[in-house]
Amino acid sequence: MKAQASVEEQTMTKTGADLLVEALVEEGVDTLFGYPGGAVLPIYDAIYRAEGSFDHVLPRHEQGAIHAAEGYARVSGRAGVVIGTSGPGATNLVTGIADAMMDSIPLVIFTGQVAKGVIGTDAFQESDIMGITTPITKHNYQIQEIEELPRVVKEAFHIATTGRPGPVVVDIPKDISSTVHHKKIDNDFHLPGYQPTVKPNPLQINKLHEALVKAEKPVVLAGSGVIHAQASEELIKFVRNYQLPVTTTLLGLGSYPGSDDLSMGMAGMHGTYAANMALYECDLLINIGSRFDDRLTGNLKHFAPHATVAHIDIDPAEIGKNIPTHIPIVSDAKAALESLNDKPVEGLHHEGWMDGITRNKKDFPLWHDLPEEDIVPQWLLQKVYEYTEGNAVVTTDVGQHQMWAAQYYAFDKPNRWVTSGGLGTMGFGFPAAIGAQLADRESTCIAVVGDGGFQMTLQELSVLQERRLPVKVLIVNNQALGMVRQWQEKFYEERYSESIIDTQPDFVKLAESYQIPGYKIETQSQLEEVLPRILKDDQPAVIDCRVLQKENVYPMIAPGKGLHEMIGVKR
């Protein structure tokens, strides 16, 4: 009997790192983004021994890892998984964690930590990642006993991916990951304090339906909550049943087909005239999965001043936070739309409203000048849309190129648009494209980046080199921090303080140093000859596209102004 017991005990002998790897396999994780270091050596040894369980992506900087995980999560709809070591490894992840929190991206981040016995002693590569990340995570954990590990991993994935998605940090001291355990551990969990409301109150659905029947100027505002809830089909059915005009937030692009006749395009600071005026003049505003952020609303005093506001959101904290709400509906967007679609379509009388919106779309379209041969960025993005037939996955950094992509690339499907919305993170777009390409290996994936932001994370070209991922890096190169320059032009009397970047690397030679094809495009004719072929090639590419420096993003709502006070609406 003793011999038999010792054999059973031997087969159950596992380190904390082994338990972590097993838990990740159980969660169905297939891709890890991580960078090894001292405090996670036991974890990386367990990953090595579990060869074949995961595709581990080694970035060249932890920021690249977490932005890639964000891109993976946004395109796949699954949690992105990140591993970083203690101290600087963990703190290098902070920007991406904050970015994911602002944009409701499901991530599970495992950070190494110094051994329990020296926590709080300023040990080598120690940082208080719990204290640092508490304000920027949906939840965080520090493992105290090895027995907690399987349960905590399961909880972390549940919390990250349910309700309003977001990042969860699990901090693992090195002695926990290296400790040997001999008994089977239960991973069951119960979270009585975390029970998101996913079904709408039927009485509130009735109120919204009654308001919709009476409305003469209804508008639907679709946010990223529609995409997270996988509710695009339900939204399309709802909008078309009632023939409602629909606009989206920046992060909601693709939730409703951008090329559809009922779409008004994006709303907000750089939204279309038709969308912003519809929000200003409407008598019923149905917000589905948007948090009414300041770049959408402009001056709150002038936002939908005549409207009954209905707000569908899975996060009750967002309802009434910025805009007074008359019909609050706490619910998953898909469940709420299904309930609305079950209601009879009756009493529609907003034909005149729709006619006015159609006129606004026709009379006040997006516009730009087109020189004889110089490239303007708006035309460039139109050409990218044309050459990809609107089917590419597009990622961006933040700034002018981001807004032009949002304006001129009509997204007809969800999970094709990956950008940094709330935090506005330079350096996001390129590594996010790597994660997006790994999540969808069949689609063309284009990182639309500025010459400034690209230089913050360009070291990830090594990942393209290593894996030959066919990501196309399109540098919208105006030799400036474009949006900073635009604001300095408009609001600081053209005092261009540190926003013009005259000195740049040779991006073609840079790409070639990584054995990646590089191209420099300076004229319209050159672009029309070369770009279609590059976008179809099944290999990575870096495209340095030189555009006019002083192009501005229009329309624009200046700080402190309302949606109806746009500038740059007409030439």
Coordinates of C-alpha atoms in Angstrom, one line a residue:
M1 CA 0.0 0.0 0.0
K2 CA 2.8 2.4 0.8
A3 CA 4.4 1.8 -2.5
Q4 CA 1.1 2.4 -4.3
A5 CA 0.5 5.6 -2.4
S6 CA 4.0 6.9 -3.3
V7 CA 3.3 6.3 -7.0
E8 CA 0.0 8.1 -6.8
E9 CA 1.7 11.0 -5.0
Q10 CA 4.4 11.1 -7.6
T11 CA 2.0 11.3 -10.5
M12 CA 0.2 14.3 -8.8
T13 CA 3.5 16.1 -7.9
K14 CA 3.2 19.5 -9.7
T15 CA 4.7 23.0 -9.2
G16 CA 2.6 26.1 -9.1
A17 CA 3.8 26.8 -12.6
D18 CA 2.5 23.4 -13.8
L19 CA -0.9 24.2 -12.2
L20 CA -1.0 27.5 -14.1
V21 CA -0.2 25.9 -17.4
E22 CA -2.9 23.3 -16.8
A23 CA -5.4 26.0 -15.9
L24 CA -4.6 27.9 -19.1
V25 CA -5.1 24.7 -21.2
E26 CA -8.4 24.1 -19.4
E27 CA -9.5 27.7 -20.4
G28 CA -8.8 26.9 -24.0
V29 CA -5.9 29.4 -24.3
D30 CA -4.1 28.8 -27.6
T31 CA -1.9 32.0 -27.8
L32 CA 0.3 33.6 -25.1
F33 CA 2.1 37.0 -25.4
G34 CA 4.9 37.2 -23.0
Y35 CA 8.5 38.1 -22.1
P36 CA 10.6 36.0 -19.7
G37 CA 12.5 37.2 -16.6
G38 CA 13.7 36.1 -13.3
A39 CA 10.4 36.0 -11.4
V40 CA 8.6 34.0 -14.1
L41 CA 11.4 31.5 -14.9
P42 CA 9.4 28.6 -13.2
I43 CA 6.4 29.5 -15.4
Y44 CA 8.5 29.5 -18.6
D45 CA 10.1 26.2 -17.6
A46 CA 6.6 24.8 -17.3
I47 CA 5.6 26.2 -20.7
Y48 CA 8.8 24.6 -22.2
R49 CA 7.8 21.3 -20.7
A50 CA 4.3 21.7 -22.0
E51 CA 5.6 22.1 -25.6
G52 CA 2.8 22.3 -28.1
S53 CA 0.1 23.5 -25.7
F54 CA 0.4 27.1 -26.7
D55 CA 1.7 29.4 -29.4
H56 CA 3.9 31.7 -27.4
V57 CA 4.6 35.0 -29.0
L58 CA 7.8 36.7 -27.9
P59 CA 7.6 40.5 -28.4
R60 CA 10.7 42.7 -28.1
H61 CA 9.1 44.9 -25.4
E62 CA 6.4 44.1 -22.9
Q63 CA 4.3 47.0 -24.2
G64 CA 4.3 45.2 -27.6
A65 CA 3.0 42.0 -25.8
I66 CA 0.0 43.7 -24.2
H67 CA -1.0 45.7 -27.2
A68 CA -0.8 42.5 -29.3
A69 CA -3.0 40.8 -26.8
E70 CA -5.5 43.6 -27.1
G71 CA -5.5 43.2 -30.9
Y72 CA -6.0 39.5 -30.5
A73 CA -8.8 39.9 -28.0
R74 CA -10.6 42.6 -30.1
V75 CA -10.6 40.4 -33.3
S76 CA -11.1 37.0 -31.8
G77 CA -13.6 38.0 -29.1
R78 CA -11.6 35.9 -26.6
A79 CA -9.4 37.0 -23.7
G80 CA -5.9 38.0 -24.6
V81 CA -3.3 36.4 -22.2
V82 CA 0.0 38.1 -21.2
I83 CA 2.9 37.1 -19.1
G84 CA 5.5 39.5 -17.7
T85 CA 8.1 39.3 -15.1
S86 CA 8.3 41.3 -11.8
G87 CA 9.4 44.9 -11.5
P88 CA 10.1 46.6 -14.8
G89 CA 8.5 43.8 -16.7
A90 CA 5.2 44.3 -14.9
T91 CA 5.4 48.1 -15.0
N92 CA 6.0 48.0 -18.8
L93 CA 2.6 46.5 -19.1
V94 CA 0.8 49.3 -17.3
T95 CA 0.0 51.5 -20.3
G96 CA -1.7 48.5 -22.1
I97 CA -3.6 47.5 -18.9
A98 CA -5.0 51.1 -18.7
D99 CA -5.8 51.1 -22.4
A100 CA -7.7 47.8 -22.1
M101 CA -9.6 49.1 -19.0
M102 CA -10.7 52.2 -20.9
D103 CA -11.8 50.3 -24.0
S104 CA -13.3 47.3 -22.2
I105 CA -10.9 44.7 -23.7
P106 CA -10.8 41.3 -21.9
L107 CA -7.2 40.5 -20.9
V108 CA -5.7 38.2 -18.2
I109 CA -2.3 39.3 -17.3
F110 CA 0.1 37.1 -15.2
T111 CA 2.9 39.0 -13.6
G112 CA 5.8 37.4 -11.7
Q113 CA 6.6 38.7 -8.2
V114 CA 9.5 38.4 -5.8
A115 CA 9.2 35.6 -3.2
K116 CA 6.6 36.2 -0.5
G117 CA 9.2 36.4 2.2
V118 CA 10.8 39.5 0.6
I119 CA 7.7 41.4 -0.6
G120 CA 7.8 44.9 0.8
T121 CA 11.6 44.9 1.3
D122 CA 12.5 46.7 -2.0
A123 CA 13.9 43.4 -3.3
F124 CA 15.6 43.2 -6.7
Q125 CA 13.0 43.8 -9.4
E126 CA 10.1 44.3 -6.9
S127 CA 7.2 46.6 -7.7
D128 CA 3.8 46.9 -6.0
I129 CA 1.9 45.9 -9.1
M130 CA -1.2 45.4 -7.0
G131 CA -1.2 49.0 -5.9
I132 CA -0.2 50.2 -9.3
T133 CA -2.9 48.4 -11.2
T134 CA -5.8 48.6 -8.8
P135 CA -7.3 51.7 -10.4
I136 CA -6.8 50.4 -14.0
T137 CA -8.1 46.8 -13.7
K138 CA -11.4 45.2 -13.4
H139 CA -9.9 43.1 -10.7
N140 CA -6.5 41.9 -9.5
Y141 CA -5.1 39.1 -7.4
Q142 CA -1.9 38.2 -5.6
I143 CA -1.5 34.5 -5.0
Q144 CA -0.7 33.7 -1.4
E145 CA -1.0 29.9 -1.4
I146 CA -0.5 27.4 -4.2
E147 CA -3.9 25.9 -3.5
E148 CA -5.5 29.2 -4.7
L149 CA -3.9 29.2 -8.1
P150 CA -6.3 27.0 -10.2
R151 CA -9.4 28.7 -8.7
V152 CA -8.0 32.2 -9.2
V153 CA -7.1 31.5 -12.9
K154 CA -10.7 30.4 -13.5
E155 CA -12.1 33.4 -11.7
A156 CA -9.8 35.7 -13.6
F157 CA -11.0 34.5 -17.0
H158 CA -14.6 34.6 -15.9
I159 CA -14.3 38.2 -14.6
A160 CA -12.4 39.4 -17.7
T161 CA -14.8 38.1 -20.2
T162 CA -18.3 38.5 -18.6
G163 CA -20.3 41.6 -17.9
R164 CA -18.4 44.6 -19.1
P165 CA -15.1 43.1 -20.2
G166 CA -11.8 44.3 -18.9
P167 CA -8.3 43.4 -17.7
V168 CA -7.6 41.2 -14.7
V169 CA -4.1 40.9 -13.2
V170 CA -2.8 37.8 -11.4
D171 CA 0.4 38.4 -9.5
I172 CA 2.3 35.2 -8.7
P173 CA 5.3 35.2 -6.3
K174 CA 8.2 33.2 -7.5
D175 CA 8.1 30.8 -4.6
I176 CA 4.5 30.0 -5.3
S177 CA 5.2 29.1 -9.0
S178 CA 8.2 26.9 -8.0
T179 CA 6.5 25.2 -4.9
V180 CA 5.7 21.5 -5.3
H181 CA 2.2 20.3 -4.5
H182 CA 1.1 16.7 -4.1
K183 CA -2.7 16.8 -3.9
K184 CA -5.5 17.4 -6.4
I185 CA -6.8 21.0 -6.1
D186 CA -10.5 22.0 -6.7
N187 CA -10.9 25.0 -9.0
D188 CA -14.6 25.6 -8.4
F189 CA -15.5 29.2 -7.5
H190 CA -18.5 31.3 -6.5
L191 CA -18.6 35.0 -6.7
P192 CA -21.7 36.2 -4.9
G193 CA -20.6 39.9 -5.2
Y194 CA -20.1 39.6 -9.0
Q195 CA -23.4 38.8 -10.8
P196 CA -23.7 41.1 -13.9
T197 CA -27.2 41.8 -15.0
V198 CA -27.5 40.4 -18.6
K199 CA -31.3 40.4 -19.1
P200 CA -33.3 43.6 -19.5
N201 CA -36.2 44.6 -17.3
P202 CA -39.3 43.9 -19.4
L203 CA -41.0 47.1 -18.1
Q204 CA -38.1 49.2 -19.3
I205 CA -38.2 47.5 -22.7
N206 CA -41.9 48.4 -22.9
K207 CA -41.1 52.0 -22.1
L208 CA -38.5 52.2 -24.8
H209 CA -40.9 50.6 -27.3
E210 CA -43.6 53.1 -26.4
A211 CA -41.2 56.0 -26.8
L212 CA -40.0 54.6 -30.2
V213 CA -43.6 54.4 -31.5
K214 CA -44.2 58.0 -30.5
A215 CA -40.9 59.4 -31.7
E216 CA -40.7 61.7 -34.7
K217 CA -36.9 62.1 -34.7
P218 CA -35.4 58.9 -33.4
V219 CA -31.6 58.1 -33.6
V220 CA -29.6 55.0 -32.6
L221 CA -26.1 55.4 -31.2
A222 CA -24.1 52.2 -31.3
G223 CA -21.0 51.7 -29.2
S224 CA -18.5 48.9 -28.7
G225 CA -20.9 47.2 -26.3
V226 CA -22.8 45.9 -29.3
I227 CA -19.6 44.3 -30.6
H228 CA -18.6 42.9 -27.2
A229 CA -22.1 41.3 -27.0
Q230 CA -21.8 39.9 -30.5
A231 CA -25.1 41.7 -31.2
S232 CA -24.5 43.2 -34.7
E233 CA -27.1 41.0 -36.4
E234 CA -29.7 42.0 -33.8
L235 CA -28.8 45.6 -34.2
I236 CA -29.2 45.4 -38.0
K237 CA -32.6 43.8 -37.6
F238 CA -33.8 46.4 -35.1
V239 CA -32.6 49.3 -37.2
R240 CA -34.0 48.0 -40.5
N241 CA -37.3 47.0 -38.9
Y242 CA -37.9 50.5 -37.7
Q243 CA -36.0 52.3 -40.5
L244 CA -33.9 54.2 -38.0
P245 CA -30.9 56.4 -38.7
V246 CA -27.8 54.9 -36.9
T247 CA -24.5 56.4 -35.9
T248 CA -21.6 54.9 -34.1
T249 CA -18.9 55.8 -31.7
L250 CA -15.2 55.5 -32.7
L251 CA -15.1 52.0 -31.0
G252 CA -18.5 51.1 -32.3
L253 CA -17.4 51.2 -36.0
G254 CA -18.5 48.0 -37.7
S255 CA -21.3 47.2 -35.3
Y256 CA -23.6 48.4 -38.1
P257 CA -22.6 48.3 -41.8
G258 CA -20.9 51.7 -42.5
S259 CA -21.9 51.5 -46.2
D260 CA -25.6 51.0 -45.5
D261 CA -28.1 53.8 -46.4
L262 CA -29.3 54.1 -42.8
S263 CA -25.7 54.6 -41.5
M264 CA -24.6 58.2 -40.9
G265 CA -21.1 57.3 -40.1
M266 CA -19.2 58.1 -36.9
A267 CA -20.4 60.8 -34.5
G268 CA -18.4 63.1 -32.2
M269 CA -15.4 65.5 -32.4
H270 CA -14.6 64.4 -35.9
G271 CA -17.9 62.8 -36.8
T272 CA -20.0 63.5 -39.9
Y273 CA -22.3 66.5 -40.1
A274 CA -25.3 64.3 -40.6
A275 CA -24.5 62.2 -37.5
N276 CA -23.8 65.1 -35.2
M277 CA -26.8 67.2 -36.3
A278 CA -29.0 64.1 -35.8
L279 CA -27.8 63.7 -32.2
Y280 CA -28.4 67.4 -31.6
E281 CA -31.9 67.6 -33.1
C282 CA -33.3 64.1 -32.2
D283 CA -36.3 63.7 -29.9
L284 CA -35.4 60.1 -29.0
L285 CA -31.8 58.9 -28.6
I286 CA -31.3 55.1 -28.1
N287 CA -27.7 54.5 -26.9
I288 CA -26.7 50.9 -27.1
G289 CA -23.4 50.1 -25.5
S290 CA -21.7 53.5 -25.5
R291 CA -20.5 55.4 -22.4
F292 CA -21.1 58.9 -23.6
D293 CA -17.5 60.0 -23.5
D294 CA -16.4 63.6 -24.0
R295 CA -15.1 63.1 -27.5
L296 CA -18.5 62.0 -28.5
T297 CA -20.7 64.5 -26.7
G298 CA -18.8 67.7 -26.9
N299 CA -20.3 70.3 -24.6
L300 CA -22.8 68.4 -22.5
K301 CA -25.1 71.4 -22.4
H302 CA -25.7 71.0 -26.1
F303 CA -25.8 67.2 -26.4
A304 CA -29.2 65.9 -27.5
P305 CA -30.9 68.8 -25.7
H306 CA -34.5 67.9 -26.9
A307 CA -34.3 64.1 -26.6
T308 CA -35.7 61.4 -24.4
V309 CA -32.5 59.4 -23.7
A310 CA -32.6 55.6 -23.5
H311 CA -29.4 54.0 -22.5
I312 CA -28.8 50.2 -22.8
D313 CA -25.6 49.2 -21.0
I314 CA -24.3 46.2 -19.1
D315 CA -22.4 48.4 -16.7
P316 CA -24.9 50.3 -14.5
A317 CA -22.2 52.7 -13.5
E318 CA -22.3 54.2 -17.0
I319 CA -26.0 55.0 -17.0
G320 CA -26.6 58.5 -16.0
K321 CA -22.9 59.2 -15.4
N322 CA -22.4 61.8 -18.0
I323 CA -25.9 62.3 -19.7
P324 CA -29.2 62.3 -17.7
T325 CA -31.1 59.1 -18.8
H326 CA -34.9 58.8 -19.0
I327 CA -35.1 55.1 -19.9
P328 CA -32.2 53.2 -18.2
I329 CA -31.9 49.6 -19.3
V330 CA -29.1 47.5 -17.6
S331 CA -28.6 44.6 -19.9
D332 CA -26.3 42.8 -22.3
A333 CA -26.9 44.6 -25.7
K334 CA -27.8 41.3 -27.4
A335 CA -30.5 40.4 -24.9
A336 CA -31.9 43.9 -25.0
L337 CA -32.1 44.0 -28.8
E338 CA -33.6 40.6 -28.9
S339 CA -36.4 41.8 -26.6
L340 CA -36.9 44.9 -28.7
N341 CA -37.0 42.8 -31.9
D342 CA -39.8 40.7 -30.3
K343 CA -42.0 43.8 -30.1
P344 CA -44.4 44.6 -33.0
V345 CA -43.2 47.2 -35.5
E346 CA -46.0 49.8 -35.4
G347 CA -46.8 53.5 -35.6
L348 CA -43.7 54.7 -37.6
H349 CA -44.0 58.3 -38.6
H350 CA -40.5 59.7 -39.1
E351 CA -40.2 59.8 -42.9
G352 CA -39.7 63.6 -42.9
W353 CA -36.8 63.2 -40.3
M354 CA -35.2 60.5 -42.6
D355 CA -35.5 62.8 -45.6
G356 CA -33.7 65.6 -43.7
I357 CA -30.9 63.2 -42.7
T358 CA -30.5 62.0 -46.3
R359 CA -30.2 65.7 -47.4
N360 CA -27.6 66.4 -44.8
K361 CA -25.6 63.3 -46.0
K362 CA -25.8 64.5 -49.6
D363 CA -25.2 68.3 -48.9
F364 CA -22.5 68.0 -46.3
P365 CA -20.3 64.9 -47.0
L366 CA -16.8 64.4 -45.8
W367 CA -14.5 66.3 -48.1
H368 CA -10.9 67.0 -49.0
D369 CA -8.9 68.7 -51.7
L370 CA -6.9 66.6 -54.2
P371 CA -3.7 68.0 -55.6
E372 CA -2.5 66.9 -59.0
E373 CA 0.2 64.4 -57.7
D374 CA 0.8 65.0 -54.0
I375 CA -0.9 62.5 -51.7
V376 CA -3.5 63.7 -49.2
P377 CA -4.1 61.2 -46.3
Q378 CA -7.9 61.2 -46.8
W379 CA -7.5 60.0 -50.4
L380 CA -4.9 57.4 -49.3
L381 CA -7.4 55.8 -46.8
Q382 CA -10.1 55.8 -49.5
K383 CA -7.7 53.9 -51.8
V384 CA -6.9 51.4 -49.0
Y385 CA -10.6 50.8 -48.6
E386 CA -11.0 50.4 -52.4
Y387 CA -8.1 48.1 -52.8
T388 CA -9.2 45.8 -49.9
E389 CA -12.9 46.0 -50.8
G390 CA -13.6 46.9 -47.2
N391 CA -12.6 43.5 -45.9
A392 CA -9.3 44.2 -44.2
V393 CA -8.7 44.2 -40.4
V394 CA -7.4 47.8 -39.7
T395 CA -5.5 48.8 -36.6
T396 CA -4.3 52.3 -35.8
D397 CA -2.4 54.4 -33.3
V398 CA -4.0 57.7 -32.1
G399 CA -4.1 61.0 -34.0
Q400 CA -5.0 62.3 -37.4
H401 CA -4.4 59.0 -39.2
Q402 CA -6.8 57.3 -36.8
M403 CA -9.6 59.8 -37.5
W404 CA -9.1 59.6 -41.3
A405 CA -9.2 55.8 -41.1
A406 CA -12.4 56.0 -39.0
Q407 CA -13.9 58.5 -41.5
Y408 CA -12.9 57.0 -44.9
Y409 CA -12.8 53.2 -44.3
A410 CA -16.4 52.0 -44.1
F411 CA -16.5 49.0 -41.8
D412 CA -19.4 46.7 -42.7
K413 CA -18.5 44.0 -40.2
P414 CA -17.6 43.9 -36.5
N415 CA -14.2 43.0 -35.1
R416 CA -12.4 44.5 -38.1
W417 CA -11.5 47.8 -36.5
V418 CA -8.9 47.9 -33.7
T419 CA -7.9 51.2 -32.2
S420 CA -7.0 52.9 -28.9
G421 CA -10.1 55.0 -28.1
G422 CA -10.3 56.0 -24.4
L423 CA -6.6 56.2 -23.5
G424 CA -5.4 57.3 -27.0
T425 CA -2.1 55.3 -26.9
M426 CA 0.6 56.1 -29.4
G427 CA 2.5 53.0 -30.3
F428 CA -0.7 50.8 -30.1
G429 CA -1.4 50.2 -33.7
F430 CA 1.5 48.1 -34.9
P431 CA 1.7 45.5 -32.1
A432 CA -2.1 45.4 -32.1
A433 CA -2.0 44.4 -35.7
I434 CA 0.3 41.5 -34.8
G435 CA -2.2 40.1 -32.4
A436 CA -5.1 40.8 -34.8
Q437 CA -3.3 38.8 -37.6
L438 CA -2.7 35.9 -35.2
A439 CA -6.4 35.9 -34.3
D440 CA -7.4 36.0 -38.0
R441 CA -4.8 34.5 -40.2
E442 CA -6.9 34.6 -43.4
S443 CA -7.6 38.3 -43.5
T444 CA -5.4 41.2 -44.8
C445 CA -4.3 43.1 -41.7
I446 CA -3.2 46.7 -42.0
A447 CA -1.5 48.7 -39.3
V448 CA -2.3 52.3 -40.2
V449 CA 0.2 54.3 -38.1
G450 CA 1.7 57.8 -37.9
D451 CA 5.4 58.4 -38.3
G452 CA 5.5 59.4 -34.6
G453 CA 3.6 56.5 -33.0
F454 CA 5.3 53.9 -35.2
Q455 CA 8.7 54.8 -33.7
M456 CA 7.4 54.0 -30.2
T457 CA 7.0 50.2 -30.9
L458 CA 8.8 49.6 -34.2
Q459 CA 11.0 47.0 -32.5
E460 CA 8.2 44.6 -33.0
L461 CA 9.3 44.3 -36.6
S462 CA 11.3 41.4 -35.2
V463 CA 8.1 39.5 -34.7
L464 CA 7.1 39.9 -38.3
Q465 CA 10.6 38.9 -39.4
E466 CA 10.5 35.8 -37.2
R467 CA 7.0 34.6 -38.1
R468 CA 6.7 36.1 -41.5
L469 CA 3.2 37.4 -40.5
P470 CA 1.8 39.2 -43.6
V471 CA 1.0 42.4 -41.6
K472 CA 1.1 45.6 -43.8
V473 CA 2.5 48.6 -41.9
L474 CA 1.2 51.7 -43.6
I475 CA 3.0 54.8 -42.3
V476 CA 0.9 57.9 -42.9
N477 CA 4.0 60.0 -42.9
N478 CA 3.5 63.8 -42.6
Q479 CA 6.7 64.3 -40.7
A480 CA 4.8 65.6 -37.7
L481 CA 2.8 64.8 -34.7
G482 CA -0.2 65.5 -36.8
M483 CA -3.0 66.1 -34.3
V484 CA -0.8 68.0 -32.0
R485 CA 0.3 70.2 -35.0
Q486 CA -3.4 70.7 -36.0
W487 CA -4.4 71.9 -32.5
Q488 CA -1.3 74.2 -32.4
E489 CA -2.5 75.6 -35.7
K490 CA -6.0 76.2 -34.6
F491 CA -5.7 77.1 -31.0
Y492 CA -2.1 78.2 -30.4
E493 CA -1.6 80.7 -33.2
E494 CA 0.5 78.3 -35.2
R495 CA 3.2 77.9 -32.6
Y496 CA 4.4 74.5 -33.6
S497 CA 6.2 73.6 -30.4
E498 CA 8.0 70.2 -30.8
S499 CA 5.4 68.8 -33.2
I500 CA 7.4 68.8 -36.4
I501 CA 9.6 65.8 -36.9
D502 CA 12.2 66.7 -39.6
T503 CA 14.6 64.0 -38.6
Q504 CA 13.5 60.5 -39.3
P505 CA 15.0 57.1 -40.0
D506 CA 14.9 55.7 -43.5
F507 CA 11.9 53.4 -43.0
V508 CA 12.7 51.4 -46.1
K509 CA 16.2 50.6 -44.9
L510 CA 14.8 49.9 -41.5
A511 CA 12.4 47.4 -42.9
E512 CA 15.1 45.8 -45.0
S513 CA 17.3 45.4 -41.9
Y514 CA 14.6 43.1 -40.6
Q515 CA 14.4 41.3 -44.0
I516 CA 11.0 42.8 -44.6
P517 CA 10.2 44.5 -47.9
G518 CA 10.1 48.3 -47.6
Y519 CA 8.5 50.9 -49.9
K520 CA 8.5 54.6 -50.2
I521 CA 5.5 56.2 -51.9
E522 CA 5.4 59.9 -52.7
T523 CA 2.9 60.4 -55.6
Q524 CA -0.6 59.4 -56.5
S525 CA 0.4 57.6 -59.6
Q526 CA 3.1 55.6 -57.7
L527 CA 0.6 54.7 -55.1
E528 CA -2.0 53.5 -57.6
E529 CA 0.7 51.4 -59.3
V530 CA 2.3 49.8 -56.2
L531 CA -0.1 49.7 -53.3
P532 CA -2.7 47.2 -54.7
R533 CA 0.1 44.6 -55.3
I534 CA 1.6 45.2 -51.8
L535 CA -1.7 44.7 -50.1
K536 CA -2.3 41.4 -52.0
D537 CA 1.2 40.0 -51.3
D538 CA 1.2 37.2 -48.7
Q539 CA 4.2 38.7 -46.8
P540 CA 4.9 41.5 -44.4
A541 CA 5.6 45.0 -45.7
V542 CA 6.5 48.5 -44.4
I543 CA 5.1 51.3 -46.6
D544 CA 6.3 54.8 -46.0
C545 CA 3.6 56.9 -47.6
R546 CA 4.5 60.6 -47.7
V547 CA 1.5 62.9 -47.3
L548 CA 1.0 66.6 -47.2
Q549 CA 1.9 67.9 -43.7
K550 CA -0.7 70.6 -43.2
E551 CA -3.8 68.5 -43.9
N552 CA -6.3 68.7 -41.0
V553 CA -9.1 66.4 -39.9
Y554 CA -12.5 67.9 -40.6
P555 CA -15.2 68.3 -39.5
M556 CA -14.1 69.2 -36.0
I557 CA -15.8 70.3 -32.8
A558 CA -13.5 72.7 -30.9
P559 CA -13.1 72.3 -27.2
G560 CA -16.1 73.6 -25.3
K561 CA -18.4 73.6 -28.3
G562 CA -21.5 71.6 -29.0
L563 CA -22.2 69.1 -31.7
H564 CA -24.0 71.7 -33.8
E565 CA -20.9 74.0 -33.8
M566 CA -18.7 72.1 -36.1
I567 CA -15.9 73.8 -38.1
G568 CA -14.6 72.6 -41.5
V569 CA -18.0 71.2 -42.6
K570 CA -17.6 72.7 -46.1
R571 CA -14.5 73.5 -48.2

